[in-house]
Coordinates of C-alpha atoms and ligand atoms in Angstrom, one line a residue:
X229 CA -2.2 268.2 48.0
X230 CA -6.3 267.9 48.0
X231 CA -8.4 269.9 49.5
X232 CA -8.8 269.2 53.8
X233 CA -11.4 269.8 56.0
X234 CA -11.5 272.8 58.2
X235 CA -11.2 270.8 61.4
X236 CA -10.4 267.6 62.2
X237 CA -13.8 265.1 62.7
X238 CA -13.0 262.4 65.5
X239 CA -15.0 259.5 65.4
X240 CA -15.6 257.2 68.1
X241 CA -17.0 253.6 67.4
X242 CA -18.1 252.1 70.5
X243 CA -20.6 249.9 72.3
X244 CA -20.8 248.0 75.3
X245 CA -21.0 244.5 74.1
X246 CA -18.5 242.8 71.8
X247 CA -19.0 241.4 68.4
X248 CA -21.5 244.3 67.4
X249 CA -19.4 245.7 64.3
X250 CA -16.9 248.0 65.6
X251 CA -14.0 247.0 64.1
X252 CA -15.6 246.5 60.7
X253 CA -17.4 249.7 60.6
X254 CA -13.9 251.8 61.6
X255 CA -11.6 250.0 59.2
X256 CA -14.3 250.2 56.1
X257 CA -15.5 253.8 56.9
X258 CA -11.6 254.6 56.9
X259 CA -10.8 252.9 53.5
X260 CA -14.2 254.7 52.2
X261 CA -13.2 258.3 53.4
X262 CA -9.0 257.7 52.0
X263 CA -10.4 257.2 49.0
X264 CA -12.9 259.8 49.4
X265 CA -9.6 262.0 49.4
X266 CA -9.3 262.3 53.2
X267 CA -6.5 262.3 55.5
X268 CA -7.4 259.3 57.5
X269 CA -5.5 257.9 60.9
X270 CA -7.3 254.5 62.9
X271 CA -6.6 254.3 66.1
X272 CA -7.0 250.9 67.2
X273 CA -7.8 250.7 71.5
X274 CA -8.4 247.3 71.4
X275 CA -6.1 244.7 72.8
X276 CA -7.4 242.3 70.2
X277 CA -6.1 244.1 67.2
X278 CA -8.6 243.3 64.8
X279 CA -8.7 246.6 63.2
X280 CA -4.7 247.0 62.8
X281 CA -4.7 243.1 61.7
X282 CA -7.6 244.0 58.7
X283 CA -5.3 246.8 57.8
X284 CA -2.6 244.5 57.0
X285 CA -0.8 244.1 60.8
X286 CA -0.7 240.7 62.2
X287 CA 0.9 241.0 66.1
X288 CA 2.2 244.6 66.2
X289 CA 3.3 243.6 69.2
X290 CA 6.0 241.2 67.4
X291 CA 7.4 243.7 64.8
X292 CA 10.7 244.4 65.8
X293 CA 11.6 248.0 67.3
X294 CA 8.0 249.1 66.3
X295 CA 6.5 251.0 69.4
X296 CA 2.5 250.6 69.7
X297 CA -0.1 252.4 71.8
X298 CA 1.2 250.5 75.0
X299 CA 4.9 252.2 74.9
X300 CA 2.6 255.3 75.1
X301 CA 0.6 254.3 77.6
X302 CA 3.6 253.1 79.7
X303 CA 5.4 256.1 78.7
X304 CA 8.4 254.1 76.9
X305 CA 11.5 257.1 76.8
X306 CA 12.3 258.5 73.0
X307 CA 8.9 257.6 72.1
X308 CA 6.8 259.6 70.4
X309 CA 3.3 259.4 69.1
X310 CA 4.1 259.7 65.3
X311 CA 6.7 256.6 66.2
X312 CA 3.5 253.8 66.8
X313 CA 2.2 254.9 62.9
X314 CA 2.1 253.2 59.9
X315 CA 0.4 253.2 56.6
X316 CA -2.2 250.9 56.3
X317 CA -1.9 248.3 53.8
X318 CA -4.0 246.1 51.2
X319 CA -2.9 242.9 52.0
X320 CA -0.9 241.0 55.1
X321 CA 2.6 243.0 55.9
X322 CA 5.5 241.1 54.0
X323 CA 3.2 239.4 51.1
X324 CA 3.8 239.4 47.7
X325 CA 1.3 242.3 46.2
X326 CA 0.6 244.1 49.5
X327 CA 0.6 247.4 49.2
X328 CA 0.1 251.1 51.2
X329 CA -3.8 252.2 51.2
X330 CA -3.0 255.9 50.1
X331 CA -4.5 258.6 52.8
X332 CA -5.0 255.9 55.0
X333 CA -3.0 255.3 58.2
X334 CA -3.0 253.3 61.8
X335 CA -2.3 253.7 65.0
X336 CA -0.9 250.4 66.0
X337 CA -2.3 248.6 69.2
X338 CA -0.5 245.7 71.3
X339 CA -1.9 242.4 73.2
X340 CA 0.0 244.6 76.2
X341 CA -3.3 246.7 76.2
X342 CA -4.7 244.1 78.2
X343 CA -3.9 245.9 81.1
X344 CA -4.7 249.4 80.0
X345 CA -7.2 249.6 82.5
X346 CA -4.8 249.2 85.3
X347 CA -2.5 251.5 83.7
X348 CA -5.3 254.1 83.1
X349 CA -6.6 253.9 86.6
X350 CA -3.1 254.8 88.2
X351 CA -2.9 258.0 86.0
X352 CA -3.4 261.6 87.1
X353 CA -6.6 262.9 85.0
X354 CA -6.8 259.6 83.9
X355 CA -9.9 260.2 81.4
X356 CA -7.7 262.7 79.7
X357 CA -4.9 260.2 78.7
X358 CA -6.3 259.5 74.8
X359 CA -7.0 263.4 74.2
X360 CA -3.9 264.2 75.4
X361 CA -1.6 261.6 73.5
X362 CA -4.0 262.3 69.9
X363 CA -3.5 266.0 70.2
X364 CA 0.2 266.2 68.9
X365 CA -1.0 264.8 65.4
X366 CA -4.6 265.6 65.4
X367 CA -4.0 268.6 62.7
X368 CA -2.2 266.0 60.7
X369 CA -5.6 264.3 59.7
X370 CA -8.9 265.2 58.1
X371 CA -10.7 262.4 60.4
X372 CA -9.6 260.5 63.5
X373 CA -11.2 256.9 63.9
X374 CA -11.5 255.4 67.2
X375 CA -12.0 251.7 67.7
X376 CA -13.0 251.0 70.9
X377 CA -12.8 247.6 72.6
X378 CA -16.7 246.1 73.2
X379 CA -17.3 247.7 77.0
X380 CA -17.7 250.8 79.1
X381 CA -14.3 250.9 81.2
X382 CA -11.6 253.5 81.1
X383 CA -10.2 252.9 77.7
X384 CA -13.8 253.6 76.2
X385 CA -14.4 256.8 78.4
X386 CA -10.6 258.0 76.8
X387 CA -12.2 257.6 73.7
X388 CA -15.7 259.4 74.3
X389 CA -13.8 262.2 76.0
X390 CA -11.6 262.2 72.8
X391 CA -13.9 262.3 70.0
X392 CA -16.4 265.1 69.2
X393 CA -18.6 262.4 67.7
X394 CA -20.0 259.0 68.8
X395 CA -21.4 256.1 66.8
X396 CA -22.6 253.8 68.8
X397 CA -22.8 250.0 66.6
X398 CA -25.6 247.2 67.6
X399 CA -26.8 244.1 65.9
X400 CA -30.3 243.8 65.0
X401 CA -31.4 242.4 68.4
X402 CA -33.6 243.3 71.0
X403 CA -31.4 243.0 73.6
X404 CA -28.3 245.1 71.8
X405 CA -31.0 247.7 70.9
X406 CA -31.9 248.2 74.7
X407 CA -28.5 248.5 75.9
X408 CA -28.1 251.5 73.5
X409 CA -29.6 253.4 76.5
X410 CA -26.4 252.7 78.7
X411 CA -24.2 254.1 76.1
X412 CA -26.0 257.0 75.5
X413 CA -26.0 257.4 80.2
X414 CA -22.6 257.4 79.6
X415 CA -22.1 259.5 76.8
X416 CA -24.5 262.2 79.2
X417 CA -22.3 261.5 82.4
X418 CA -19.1 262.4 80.0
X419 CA -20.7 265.2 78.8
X420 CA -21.7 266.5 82.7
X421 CA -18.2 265.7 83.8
X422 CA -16.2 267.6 80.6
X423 CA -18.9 269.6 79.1
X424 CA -18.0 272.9 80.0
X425 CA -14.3 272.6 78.2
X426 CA -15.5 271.6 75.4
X427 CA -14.9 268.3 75.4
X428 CA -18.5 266.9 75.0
X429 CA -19.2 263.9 73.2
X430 CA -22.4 263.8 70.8
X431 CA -24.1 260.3 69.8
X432 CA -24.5 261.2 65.9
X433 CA -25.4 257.7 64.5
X434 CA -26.6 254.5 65.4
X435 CA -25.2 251.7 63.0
X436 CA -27.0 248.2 62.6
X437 CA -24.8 245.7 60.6
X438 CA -24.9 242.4 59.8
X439 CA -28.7 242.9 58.7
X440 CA -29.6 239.2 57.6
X441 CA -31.1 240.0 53.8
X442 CA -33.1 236.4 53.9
X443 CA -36.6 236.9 55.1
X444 CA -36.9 233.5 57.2
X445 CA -34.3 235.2 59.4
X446 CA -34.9 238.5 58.5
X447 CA -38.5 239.0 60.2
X448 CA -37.6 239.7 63.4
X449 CA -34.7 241.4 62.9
X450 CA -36.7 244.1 60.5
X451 CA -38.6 244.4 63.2
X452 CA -36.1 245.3 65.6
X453 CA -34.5 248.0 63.2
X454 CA -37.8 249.4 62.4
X455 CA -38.4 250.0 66.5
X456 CA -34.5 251.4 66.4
X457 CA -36.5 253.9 63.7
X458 CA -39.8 254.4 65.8
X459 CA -37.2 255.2 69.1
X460 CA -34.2 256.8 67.7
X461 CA -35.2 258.6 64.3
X462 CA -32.7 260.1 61.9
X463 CA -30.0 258.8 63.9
X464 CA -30.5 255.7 62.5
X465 CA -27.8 255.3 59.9
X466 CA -28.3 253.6 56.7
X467 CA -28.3 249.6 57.8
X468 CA -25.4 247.2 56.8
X469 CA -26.4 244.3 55.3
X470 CA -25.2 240.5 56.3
X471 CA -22.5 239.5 53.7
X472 CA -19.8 237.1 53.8
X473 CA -17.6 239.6 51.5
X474 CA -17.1 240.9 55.6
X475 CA -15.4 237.7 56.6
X476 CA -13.5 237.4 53.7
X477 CA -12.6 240.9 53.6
X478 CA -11.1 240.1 57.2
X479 CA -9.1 237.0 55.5
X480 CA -7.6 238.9 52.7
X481 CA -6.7 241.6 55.2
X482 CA -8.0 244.3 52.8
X483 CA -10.9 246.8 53.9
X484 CA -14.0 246.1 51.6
X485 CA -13.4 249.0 49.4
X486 CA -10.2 247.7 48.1
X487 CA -11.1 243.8 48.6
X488 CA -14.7 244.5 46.9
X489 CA -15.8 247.6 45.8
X490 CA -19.0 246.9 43.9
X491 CA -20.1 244.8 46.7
X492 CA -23.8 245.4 48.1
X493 CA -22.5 245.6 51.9
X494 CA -19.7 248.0 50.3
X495 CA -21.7 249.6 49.3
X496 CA -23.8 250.2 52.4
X497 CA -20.9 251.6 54.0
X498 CA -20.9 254.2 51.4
X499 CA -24.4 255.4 52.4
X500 CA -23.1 255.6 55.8
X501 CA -19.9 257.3 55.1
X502 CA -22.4 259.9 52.9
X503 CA -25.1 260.5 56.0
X504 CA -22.0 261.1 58.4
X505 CA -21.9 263.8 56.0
X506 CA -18.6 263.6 54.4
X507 CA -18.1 264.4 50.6
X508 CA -15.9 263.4 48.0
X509 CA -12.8 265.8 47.6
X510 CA -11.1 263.6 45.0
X511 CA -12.6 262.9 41.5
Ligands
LIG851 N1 -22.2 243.0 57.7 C1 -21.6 241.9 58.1 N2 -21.8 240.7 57.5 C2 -21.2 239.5 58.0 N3 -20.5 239.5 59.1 C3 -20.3 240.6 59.7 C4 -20.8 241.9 59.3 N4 -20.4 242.8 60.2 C5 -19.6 242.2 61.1 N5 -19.5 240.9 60.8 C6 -18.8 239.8 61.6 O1 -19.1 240.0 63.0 C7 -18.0 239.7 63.8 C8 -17.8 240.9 64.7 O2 -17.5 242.1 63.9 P1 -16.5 243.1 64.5 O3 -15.2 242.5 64.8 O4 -16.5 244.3 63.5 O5 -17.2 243.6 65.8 P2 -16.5 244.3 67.1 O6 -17.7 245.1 67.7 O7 -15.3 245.1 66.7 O8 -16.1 243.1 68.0 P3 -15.2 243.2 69.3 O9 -16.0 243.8 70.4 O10 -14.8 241.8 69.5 O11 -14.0 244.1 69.0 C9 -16.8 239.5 62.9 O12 -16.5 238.2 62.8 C10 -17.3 240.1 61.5 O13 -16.7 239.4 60.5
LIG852 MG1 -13.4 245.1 67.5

């Protein structure tokens, strides 16, 4: 067994707005910190399942007898949070080659969480819903990864109110920069509201992906991550480059590390994995 961590880090990636890197930034920061030598568990809150489906899970929703996030939500009898997951794989579930990503594990999510607001809203201490549910397995992991679906409604505040940490993921644009302030009025209302149990979330990075690296495009954009700088400071993580290794990553169905390693925008993730402050355990 490696070394673990004293206490389990949980990671919320959030942001308003969709499309801003979410998904990439949990499922490539999870592959990064497994092979770190990390006990690693995704939770995927999105109704899209983009991060289960780059972790190797199509429709979870259509595996047969395989509970998701919904039958906890709903509160499906005989099931149990360790019953919705799996091990995250390299490759599409069922293809020649695919294999488990070792330390690295999911928390599978269903279409069905298209109405987990609903759901959410009808439920006594309905902000506590995610922390309760997590806490069963949360001393089964090094790091818990939340993947939040791109607004502010009740899933979202689940997940603020779950994790200790919050990093909030923009674009390089002017107007994704400025709606960084509503994240962070919510992060403060969270903290007002659960503070005093402990339960208050901390913004610890801003990441900006899908940096373009040509200059005719890149002028404005430099600009806009050099304000971030000027406004925001060292929570400014290490920028994530444009690349079209993140597309085909996506296609492939493997997280960059495994898919490409060497590659620049792989690489960036590193430096952001390294100034969230984890280490290496594992040689
Ligand atoms: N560094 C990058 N280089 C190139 N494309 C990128 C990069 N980062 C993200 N993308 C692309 O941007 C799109 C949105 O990324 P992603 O799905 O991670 O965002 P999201 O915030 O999770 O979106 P949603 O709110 O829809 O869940 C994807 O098509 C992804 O391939
Ligand atoms: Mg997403």
């Amino acid at each position: 067994m490696p070394p673990s961590l004293p206490e389990t880090r949980i990671i919320a990636f959030t942001n308003q707005a969709g499309g801003a890197g979410k998904s990439t930034a949990t499922v490539t920061i999870g592959a990064w910190l497994a092979e770190f030598g990390l006990k690693v568990l995704v939770v995927d809150l999105d109704a899209q399942s983009d991060s289960a489906q780059a972790l190797g899970y199509d429709e979870p929703e259509q595996m047969d007898g395989q509970p998701t996030l919904y039958n906890l939500l709903i509160g499906t009898p005989g099931v149990g949070i360790r019953d919705t997951i799996v091990p995250a794989l390299a490759g599409a579930l069922g293809a020649e080659g695919t294999k488990p990503i070792e330390g690295l594990d999911i928390l599978l999510p269903s279409a069905e969480l298209e109405s987990a607001e609903q759901l959410l809203t009808g439920q006594l201490a309905r902000e506590l819903w995610l922390t309760k549910t997590l806490a069963p397995v949360a001393d089964d992991y090094d790091v818990i990864l939340l993947d939040c679906p791109g607004n502010l409604g009740l899933v979202v505040v689940n997940a603020l109110v779950a994790a200790k940490e919050v990093v909030a993921c923009v674009k390089p644009t002017w107007k994704e920069l400025r709606a960084l302030t509503r994240i962070e009025q919510t992060i403060e209302r969270i903290s007002q509201s659960f503070g005093p149990n402990g339960a208050a979330p901390e913004l610890v990075g801003i990441l900006i992906a899908d940096v373009p690296t040509t200059r005719s495009a890149g002028a404005v954009y430099d600009d806009s991550v050099k304000q971030a700088r000027d406004a925001y400071g060292d929570l400014v993580l290490p920028t994530i480059r444009r690349s079209t290794r993140v597309p085909d990553s996506y296609a492939a169905q493997k997280p960059l590390p495994v898919f490409d390693r060497v590659a620049e925008v792989t690489d960036d993730f590193n430096a952001v994995v390294k100034a969230l402050g984890f280490a290496r355990l594992k040689k």
